[in-house]
Amino acid sequence: MKSSKELVTVVIPTRNRPDMVMRAVQSALAQTHKALEVIVVIDGPDPATAAHLATLADPRLTVLELEKNQGAAEARNIGVRRGKGQWIAFLDDDDHWMPEKVALQMAARPPGVRYPIISCRCQVVTARGNFAWPRRLATVNDSIGDYLFVRRGLFKGETFAPTTTLLAPKALLEQVPIPESRFDDWEWLITCGTLDGVALVHIPQVMAVHYTENNRVTLSTCRNIDLAIEWAESMRERLSPRAYASLLLQATGGEQAARTAGVRWRILNSALRDGRPTPMALATFTMHSLMPVGLRRRLRQALFSAPGAA
């Protein structure tokens, strides 16, 4: 098959996590898709990581050591520019893949889509349990922004496409590099969703393990709620009115930092003024307002936790 012979470049940015990145690199090198190269971008001086990676004698592995810290987004972009493959797969240094991930994604590229972004389901490991996310898969018929933010249920995990699951054409990443943003994964997908010929699709298999307790700063864990809301508001022109309202009400509005009356009014006012909230978005926001975060998380765990997911 043609897909088995097309070169895929795996880009892994890392800094100061030598043991974790070794696990990530080994899972990439173990892919059943053999036409593959792995580029690890060490984001600033880090002798320990360089020494660990030097023990891996695989000609498919390239290690780039940056002289100074550039940030994860630019480290990924450097890896993309250096890569020889026409397809790019991203892997975070604290995550890892199942062996068939890339092969299944390459085989699942939808015909007639110029720039397909292929994701997969993943085992999400949290302190409160393991979850198989997303529960609903993206298809070529979904607007990317609407898929990401317009939920049909009350709990997060229904939709999900973290960077560590993504495989995309290099040509798309050259046109739309990973942005310098605190929420670069969502911003990149939102921006790509404004272009013709781009579609986000999932394969149904659980092909990655994604850890959420390693100090990642995401929209859900950002303690600066003003920064999170300002970012959400900056995305308004790139999203449909439904998606914009849902981003505010269901994502930003669900966190502990958003629980003061003033902040919640700001979120609701912006969603009503500039968006088009769905009944589910309003119901989710009401649940966020009335139910303590801890209770909500325990309820989600009871409903959706999957300890045996792999």
GROMACS .gro file of N, CA and C in nm, residues 191-310:
model
  360
  191THR      N    1  -0.769   2.779   1.386
  191THR     CA    2  -0.722   2.851   1.268
  191THR      C    3  -0.729   2.763   1.144
  192CYS      N    4  -0.685   2.638   1.156
  192CYS     CA    5  -0.694   2.547   1.042
  192CYS      C    6  -0.839   2.528   0.997
  193GLY      N    7  -0.931   2.532   1.093
  193GLY     CA    8  -1.072   2.514   1.059
  193GLY      C    9  -1.131   2.626   0.977
  194THR      N   10  -1.061   2.738   0.966
  194THR     CA   11  -1.110   2.849   0.883
  194THR      C   12  -1.067   2.835   0.738
  195LEU      N   13  -0.981   2.737   0.705
  195LEU     CA   14  -0.928   2.720   0.571
  195LEU      C   15  -1.009   2.620   0.491
  196ASP      N   16  -1.018   2.642   0.361
  196ASP     CA   17  -1.082   2.545   0.273
  196ASP      C   18  -0.996   2.420   0.262
  197GLY      N   19  -1.060   2.307   0.253
  197GLY     CA   20  -0.988   2.183   0.230
  197GLY      C   21  -0.931   2.118   0.353
  198VAL      N   22  -0.965   2.169   0.473
  198VAL     CA   23  -0.915   2.113   0.599
  198VAL      C   24  -1.029   2.040   0.670
  199ALA      N   25  -1.001   1.921   0.721
  199ALA     CA   26  -1.100   1.848   0.800
  199ALA      C   27  -1.028   1.774   0.912
  200LEU      N   28  -1.091   1.769   1.028
  200LEU     CA   29  -1.043   1.691   1.142
  200LEU      C   30  -1.124   1.563   1.149
  201VAL      N   31  -1.055   1.449   1.153
  201VAL     CA   32  -1.125   1.320   1.165
  201VAL      C   33  -1.052   1.235   1.269
  202HIS      N   34  -1.125   1.146   1.333
  202HIS     CA   35  -1.068   1.053   1.430
  202HIS      C   36  -1.072   0.910   1.377
  203ILE      N   37  -0.970   0.833   1.414
  203ILE     CA   38  -0.985   0.688   1.406
  203ILE      C   39  -1.044   0.643   1.539
  204PRO      N   40  -1.121   0.535   1.540
  204PRO     CA   41  -1.193   0.498   1.662
  204PRO      C   42  -1.108   0.428   1.767
  205GLN      N   43  -0.992   0.378   1.728
  205GLN     CA   44  -0.911   0.301   1.821
  205GLN      C   45  -0.839   0.393   1.922
  206VAL      N   46  -0.819   0.341   2.044
  206VAL     CA   47  -0.739   0.411   2.146
  206VAL      C   48  -0.592   0.382   2.115
  207MET      N   49  -0.521   0.484   2.067
  207MET     CA   50  -0.386   0.463   2.017
  207MET      C   51  -0.282   0.552   2.083
  208ALA      N   52  -0.320   0.626   2.187
  208ALA     CA   53  -0.224   0.709   2.260
  208ALA      C   54  -0.261   0.709   2.408
  209VAL      N   55  -0.160   0.733   2.490
  209VAL     CA   56  -0.181   0.751   2.634
  209VAL      C   57  -0.140   0.894   2.666
  210HIS      N   58  -0.233   0.969   2.721
  210HIS     CA   59  -0.217   1.113   2.744
  210HIS      C   60  -0.230   1.141   2.893
  211TYR      N   61  -0.125   1.197   2.950
  211TYR     CA   62  -0.121   1.224   3.094
  211TYR      C   63  -0.156   1.370   3.119
  212THR      N   64  -0.246   1.394   3.213
  212THR     CA   65  -0.292   1.531   3.238
  212THR      C   66  -0.238   1.591   3.367
  213GLU      N   67  -0.157   1.518   3.440
  213GLU     CA   68  -0.114   1.565   3.572
  213GLU      C   69   0.033   1.606   3.574
  214ASN      N   70   0.085   1.648   3.459
  214ASN     CA   71   0.228   1.684   3.453
  214ASN      C   72   0.249   1.832   3.429
  215ASN      N   73   0.171   1.915   3.501
  215ASN     CA   74   0.188   2.060   3.499
  215ASN      C   75   0.165   2.122   3.361
  216ARG      N   76   0.079   2.061   3.282
  216ARG     CA   77   0.042   2.125   3.157
  216ARG      C   78  -0.046   2.246   3.187
  217VAL      N   79  -0.025   2.354   3.115
  217VAL     CA   80  -0.114   2.469   3.126
  217VAL      C   81  -0.209   2.465   3.008
  218THR      N   82  -0.336   2.437   3.036
  218THR     CA   83  -0.438   2.432   2.933
  218THR      C   84  -0.548   2.530   2.970
  219LEU      N   85  -0.647   2.544   2.882
  219LEU     CA   86  -0.759   2.631   2.915
  219LEU      C   87  -0.828   2.583   3.041
  220SER      N   88  -0.828   2.452   3.062
  220SER     CA   89  -0.895   2.396   3.179
  220SER      C   90  -0.817   2.414   3.308
  221THR      N   91  -0.684   2.431   3.299
  221THR     CA   92  -0.604   2.441   3.421
  221THR      C   93  -0.545   2.580   3.442
  222CYS      N   94  -0.572   2.671   3.348
  222CYS     CA   95  -0.516   2.806   3.361
  222CYS      C   96  -0.576   2.876   3.482
  223ARG      N   97  -0.490   2.924   3.571
  223ARG     CA   98  -0.538   2.991   3.692
  223ARG      C   99  -0.570   3.138   3.667
  224ASN      N  100  -0.522   3.194   3.557
  224ASN     CA  101  -0.549   3.333   3.523
  224ASN      C  102  -0.674   3.337   3.435
  225ILE      N  103  -0.790   3.348   3.499
  225ILE     CA  104  -0.915   3.338   3.424
  225ILE      C  105  -0.930   3.454   3.327
  226ASP      N  106  -0.876   3.572   3.362
  226ASP     CA  107  -0.883   3.685   3.269
  226ASP      C  108  -0.809   3.652   3.140
  227LEU      N  109  -0.692   3.589   3.152
  227LEU     CA  110  -0.615   3.550   3.034
  227LEU      C  111  -0.693   3.450   2.950
  228ALA      N  112  -0.757   3.353   3.016
  228ALA     CA  113  -0.833   3.251   2.944
  228ALA      C  114  -0.952   3.314   2.870
  229ILE      N  115  -1.023   3.405   2.936
  229ILE     CA  116  -1.138   3.467   2.872
  229ILE      C  117  -1.093   3.557   2.757
  230GLU      N  118  -0.985   3.633   2.778
  230GLU     CA  119  -0.934   3.719   2.671
  230GLU      C  120  -0.894   3.636   2.549
  231TRP      N  121  -0.833   3.520   2.573
  231TRP     CA  122  -0.797   3.433   2.459
  231TRP      C  123  -0.924   3.385   2.389
  232ALA      N  124  -1.022   3.340   2.466
  232ALA     CA  125  -1.147   3.292   2.406
  232ALA      C  126  -1.211   3.402   2.322
  233GLU      N  127  -1.213   3.524   2.375
  233GLU     CA  128  -1.273   3.636   2.302
  233GLU      C  129  -1.195   3.667   2.174
  234SER      N  130  -1.063   3.645   2.176
  234SER     CA  131  -0.983   3.670   2.055
  234SER      C  132  -1.011   3.568   1.945
  235MET      N  133  -1.071   3.456   1.979
  235MET     CA  134  -1.103   3.353   1.881
  235MET      C  135  -1.241   3.372   1.818
  236ARG      N  136  -1.315   3.475   1.860
  236ARG     CA  137  -1.456   3.488   1.819
  236ARG      C  138  -1.474   3.493   1.668
  237GLU      N  139  -1.389   3.565   1.598
  237GLU     CA  140  -1.406   3.579   1.454
  237GLU      C  141  -1.373   3.451   1.378
  238ARG      N  142  -1.306   3.357   1.441
  238ARG     CA  143  -1.269   3.232   1.375
  238ARG      C  144  -1.367   3.119   1.404
  239LEU      N  145  -1.468   3.147   1.487
  239LEU     CA  146  -1.562   3.044   1.529
  239LEU      C  147  -1.704   3.083   1.490
  240SER      N  148  -1.789   2.982   1.475
  240SER     CA  149  -1.931   3.010   1.456
  240SER      C  150  -1.986   3.068   1.587
  241PRO      N  151  -2.099   3.140   1.582
  241PRO     CA  152  -2.157   3.193   1.706
  241PRO      C  153  -2.186   3.084   1.809
  242ARG      N  154  -2.227   2.965   1.765
  242ARG     CA  155  -2.253   2.855   1.860
  242ARG      C  156  -2.125   2.810   1.927
  243ALA      N  157  -2.019   2.793   1.843
  243ALA     CA  158  -1.893   2.744   1.898
  243ALA      C  159  -1.833   2.845   1.994
  244TYR      N  160  -1.842   2.973   1.960
  244TYR     CA  161  -1.788   3.077   2.048
  244TYR      C  162  -1.860   3.076   2.183
  245ALA      N  163  -1.993   3.072   2.180
  245ALA     CA  164  -2.067   3.069   2.306
  245ALA      C  165  -2.035   2.944   2.386
  246SER      N  166  -2.021   2.831   2.319
  246SER     CA  167  -1.991   2.707   2.389
  246SER      C  168  -1.851   2.708   2.448
  247LEU      N  169  -1.755   2.766   2.376
  247LEU     CA  170  -1.620   2.780   2.430
  247LEU      C  171  -1.623   2.856   2.562
  248LEU      N  172  -1.698   2.964   2.566
  248LEU     CA  173  -1.707   3.043   2.689
  248LEU      C  174  -1.783   2.968   2.798
  249LEU      N  175  -1.900   2.917   2.765
  249LEU     CA  176  -1.990   2.863   2.866
  249LEU      C  177  -1.951   2.724   2.914
  250GLN      N  178  -1.905   2.638   2.821
  250GLN     CA  179  -1.880   2.498   2.857
  250GLN      C  180  -1.734   2.471   2.891
  251ALA      N  181  -1.640   2.543   2.829
  251ALA     CA  182  -1.498   2.519   2.856
  251ALA      C  183  -1.446   2.618   2.960
  252THR      N  184  -1.441   2.744   2.923
  252THR     CA  185  -1.388   2.846   3.015
  252THR      C  186  -1.471   2.856   3.143
  253GLY      N  187  -1.602   2.848   3.131
  253GLY     CA  188  -1.689   2.867   3.246
  253GLY      C  189  -1.693   2.752   3.343
  254GLY      N  190  -1.623   2.643   3.314
  254GLY     CA  191  -1.633   2.526   3.399
  254GLY      C  192  -1.529   2.513   3.506
  255GLU      N  193  -1.436   2.606   3.513
  255GLU     CA  194  -1.323   2.587   3.601
  255GLU      C  195  -1.336   2.664   3.733
  256GLN      N  196  -1.262   2.619   3.833
  256GLN     CA  197  -1.267   2.676   3.966
  256GLN      C  198  -1.239   2.827   3.963
  257ALA      N  199  -1.145   2.868   3.877
  257ALA     CA  200  -1.106   3.010   3.872
  257ALA      C  201  -1.219   3.098   3.821
  258ALA      N  202  -1.321   3.039   3.761
  258ALA     CA  203  -1.430   3.116   3.703
  258ALA      C  204  -1.552   3.123   3.793
  259ARG      N  205  -1.540   3.091   3.919
  259ARG     CA  206  -1.659   3.072   4.002
  259ARG      C  207  -1.705   3.197   4.076
  260THR      N  208  -1.637   3.309   4.062
  260THR     CA  209  -1.687   3.431   4.125
  260THR      C  210  -1.801   3.488   4.041
  261ALA      N  211  -1.891   3.560   4.108
  261ALA     CA  212  -2.010   3.612   4.039
  261ALA      C  213  -1.971   3.706   3.925
  262GLY      N  214  -1.871   3.791   3.948
  262GLY     CA  215  -1.832   3.886   3.845
  262GLY      C  216  -1.778   3.818   3.721
  263VAL      N  217  -1.696   3.717   3.740
  263VAL     CA  218  -1.640   3.646   3.625
  263VAL      C  219  -1.750   3.572   3.550
  264ARG      N  220  -1.840   3.509   3.623
  264ARG     CA  221  -1.945   3.432   3.558
  264ARG      C  222  -2.038   3.524   3.480
  265TRP      N  223  -2.064   3.642   3.530
  265TRP     CA  224  -2.146   3.737   3.455
  265TRP      C  225  -2.073   3.781   3.328
  266ARG      N  226  -1.943   3.803   3.339
  266ARG     CA  227  -1.866   3.844   3.221
  266ARG      C  228  -1.873   3.737   3.112
  267ILE      N  229  -1.858   3.610   3.153
  267ILE     CA  230  -1.864   3.500   3.056
  267ILE      C  231  -2.002   3.492   2.993
  268LEU      N  232  -2.106   3.494   3.075
  268LEU     CA  233  -2.243   3.482   3.024
  268LEU      C  234  -2.278   3.600   2.934
  269ASN      N  235  -2.240   3.720   2.974
  269ASN     CA  236  -2.271   3.838   2.895
  269ASN      C  237  -2.206   3.833   2.758
  270SER      N  238  -2.079   3.792   2.753
  270SER     CA  239  -2.009   3.783   2.625
  270SER      C  240  -2.071   3.675   2.537
  271ALA      N  241  -2.109   3.562   2.597
  271ALA     CA  242  -2.170   3.453   2.520
  271ALA      C  243  -2.304   3.495   2.462
  272LEU      N  244  -2.385   3.567   2.539
  272LEU     CA  245  -2.516   3.610   2.492
  272LEU      C  246  -2.506   3.724   2.392
  273ARG      N  247  -2.410   3.813   2.414
  273ARG     CA  248  -2.397   3.931   2.328
  273ARG      C  249  -2.337   3.896   2.191
  274ASP      N  250  -2.233   3.812   2.192
  274ASP     CA  251  -2.156   3.789   2.070
  274ASP      C  252  -2.171   3.647   2.015
  275GLY      N  253  -2.238   3.559   2.087
  275GLY     CA  254  -2.253   3.421   2.042
  275GLY      C  255  -2.397   3.380   2.032
  276ARG      N  256  -2.415   3.251   2.011
  276ARG     CA  257  -2.550   3.194   2.003
  276ARG      C  258  -2.551   3.067   2.087
  277PRO      N  259  -2.574   3.079   2.218
  277PRO     CA  260  -2.565   2.962   2.307
  277PRO      C  261  -2.670   2.856   2.274
  278THR      N  262  -2.627   2.732   2.277
  278THR     CA  263  -2.722   2.622   2.264
  278THR      C  264  -2.784   2.594   2.400
  279PRO      N  265  -2.899   2.529   2.404
  279PRO     CA  266  -2.956   2.491   2.534
  279PRO      C  267  -2.860   2.409   2.618
  280MET      N  268  -2.782   2.319   2.555
  280MET     CA  269  -2.688   2.238   2.631
  280MET      C  270  -2.577   2.323   2.689
  281ALA      N  271  -2.531   2.424   2.615
  281ALA     CA  272  -2.426   2.512   2.668
  281ALA      C  273  -2.476   2.588   2.790
  282LEU      N  274  -2.599   2.636   2.784
  282LEU     CA  275  -2.656   2.708   2.898
  282LEU      C  276  -2.678   2.614   3.016
  283ALA      N  277  -2.722   2.490   2.988
  283ALA     CA  278  -2.741   2.393   3.096
  283ALA      C  279  -2.607   2.358   3.161
  284THR      N  280  -2.503   2.342   3.080
  284THR     CA  281  -2.371   2.311   3.135
  284THR      C  282  -2.321   2.426   3.221
  285PHE      N  283  -2.339   2.548   3.174
  285PHE     CA  284  -2.295   2.665   3.250
  285PHE      C  285  -2.371   2.674   3.383
  286THR      N  286  -2.500   2.642   3.381
  286THR     CA  287  -2.577   2.642   3.505
  286THR      C  288  -2.526   2.537   3.602
  287MET      N  289  -2.494   2.417   3.549
  287MET     CA  290  -2.438   2.313   3.634
  287MET      C  291  -2.305   2.359   3.693
  288HIS      N  292  -2.220   2.420   3.610
  288HIS     CA  293  -2.092   2.471   3.660
  288HIS      C  294  -2.114   2.572   3.773
  289SER      N  295  -2.218   2.653   3.760
  289SER     CA  296  -2.242   2.759   3.858
  289SER      C  297  -2.293   2.704   3.990
  290LEU      N  298  -2.367   2.593   3.985
  290LEU     CA  299  -2.433   2.543   4.105
  290LEU      C  300  -2.362   2.426   4.171
  291MET      N  301  -2.286   2.350   4.094
  291MET     CA  302  -2.226   2.227   4.147
  291MET      C  303  -2.078   2.249   4.177
  292PRO      N  304  -2.031   2.216   4.296
  292PRO     CA  305  -1.888   2.228   4.326
  292PRO      C  306  -1.803   2.147   4.229
  293VAL      N  307  -1.683   2.198   4.199
  293VAL     CA  308  -1.596   2.133   4.102
  293VAL      C  309  -1.566   1.989   4.143
  294GLY      N  310  -1.535   1.967   4.271
  294GLY     CA  311  -1.501   1.833   4.317
  294GLY      C  312  -1.614   1.735   4.296
  295LEU      N  313  -1.738   1.777   4.325
  295LEU     CA  314  -1.853   1.690   4.307
  295LEU      C  315  -1.873   1.659   4.158
  296ARG      N  316  -1.857   1.761   4.074
  296ARG     CA  317  -1.874   1.740   3.931
  296ARG      C  318  -1.772   1.639   3.877
  297ARG      N  319  -1.647   1.651   3.925
  297ARG     CA  320  -1.543   1.558   3.879
  297ARG      C  321  -1.570   1.416   3.927
  298ARG      N  322  -1.620   1.402   4.050
  298ARG     CA  323  -1.651   1.267   4.100
  298ARG      C  324  -1.766   1.206   4.021
  299LEU      N  325  -1.863   1.288   3.984
  299LEU     CA  326  -1.974   1.238   3.906
  299LEU      C  327  -1.926   1.195   3.768
  300ARG      N  328  -1.841   1.275   3.706
  300ARG     CA  329  -1.787   1.238   3.575
  300ARG      C  330  -1.707   1.109   3.584
  301GLN      N  331  -1.630   1.095   3.691
  301GLN     CA  332  -1.552   0.973   3.708
  301GLN      C  333  -1.642   0.851   3.721
  302ALA      N  334  -1.750   0.866   3.798
  302ALA     CA  335  -1.842   0.754   3.817
  302ALA      C  336  -1.909   0.714   3.686
  303LEU      N  337  -1.937   0.812   3.601
  303LEU     CA  338  -2.007   0.784   3.476
  303LEU      C  339  -1.916   0.733   3.365
  304PHE      N  340  -1.793   0.786   3.359
  304PHE     CA  341  -1.713   0.765   3.241
  304PHE      C  342  -1.575   0.705   3.263
  305SER      N  343  -1.533   0.685   3.387
  305SER     CA  344  -1.399   0.635   3.411
  305SER      C  345  -1.384   0.495   3.350
  306ALA      N  346  -1.266   0.473   3.290
  306ALA     CA  347  -1.240   0.345   3.222
  306ALA      C  348  -1.105   0.292   3.268
  307PRO      N  349  -1.096   0.231   3.387
  307PRO     CA  350  -0.967   0.186   3.439
  307PRO      C  351  -0.896   0.089   3.348
  308GLY      N  352  -0.971   0.011   3.270
  308GLY     CA  353  -0.908  -0.089   3.185
  308GLY      C  354  -0.870  -0.038   3.047
  309ALA      N  355  -0.891   0.091   3.021
  309ALA     CA  356  -0.860   0.142   2.887
  309ALA      C  357  -0.714   0.130   2.860
  310ALA      N  358  -0.680   0.099   2.737
  310ALA     CA  359  -0.540   0.085   2.700
  310ALA      C  360  -0.522   0.120   2.554
   0.00000   0.00000   0.00000
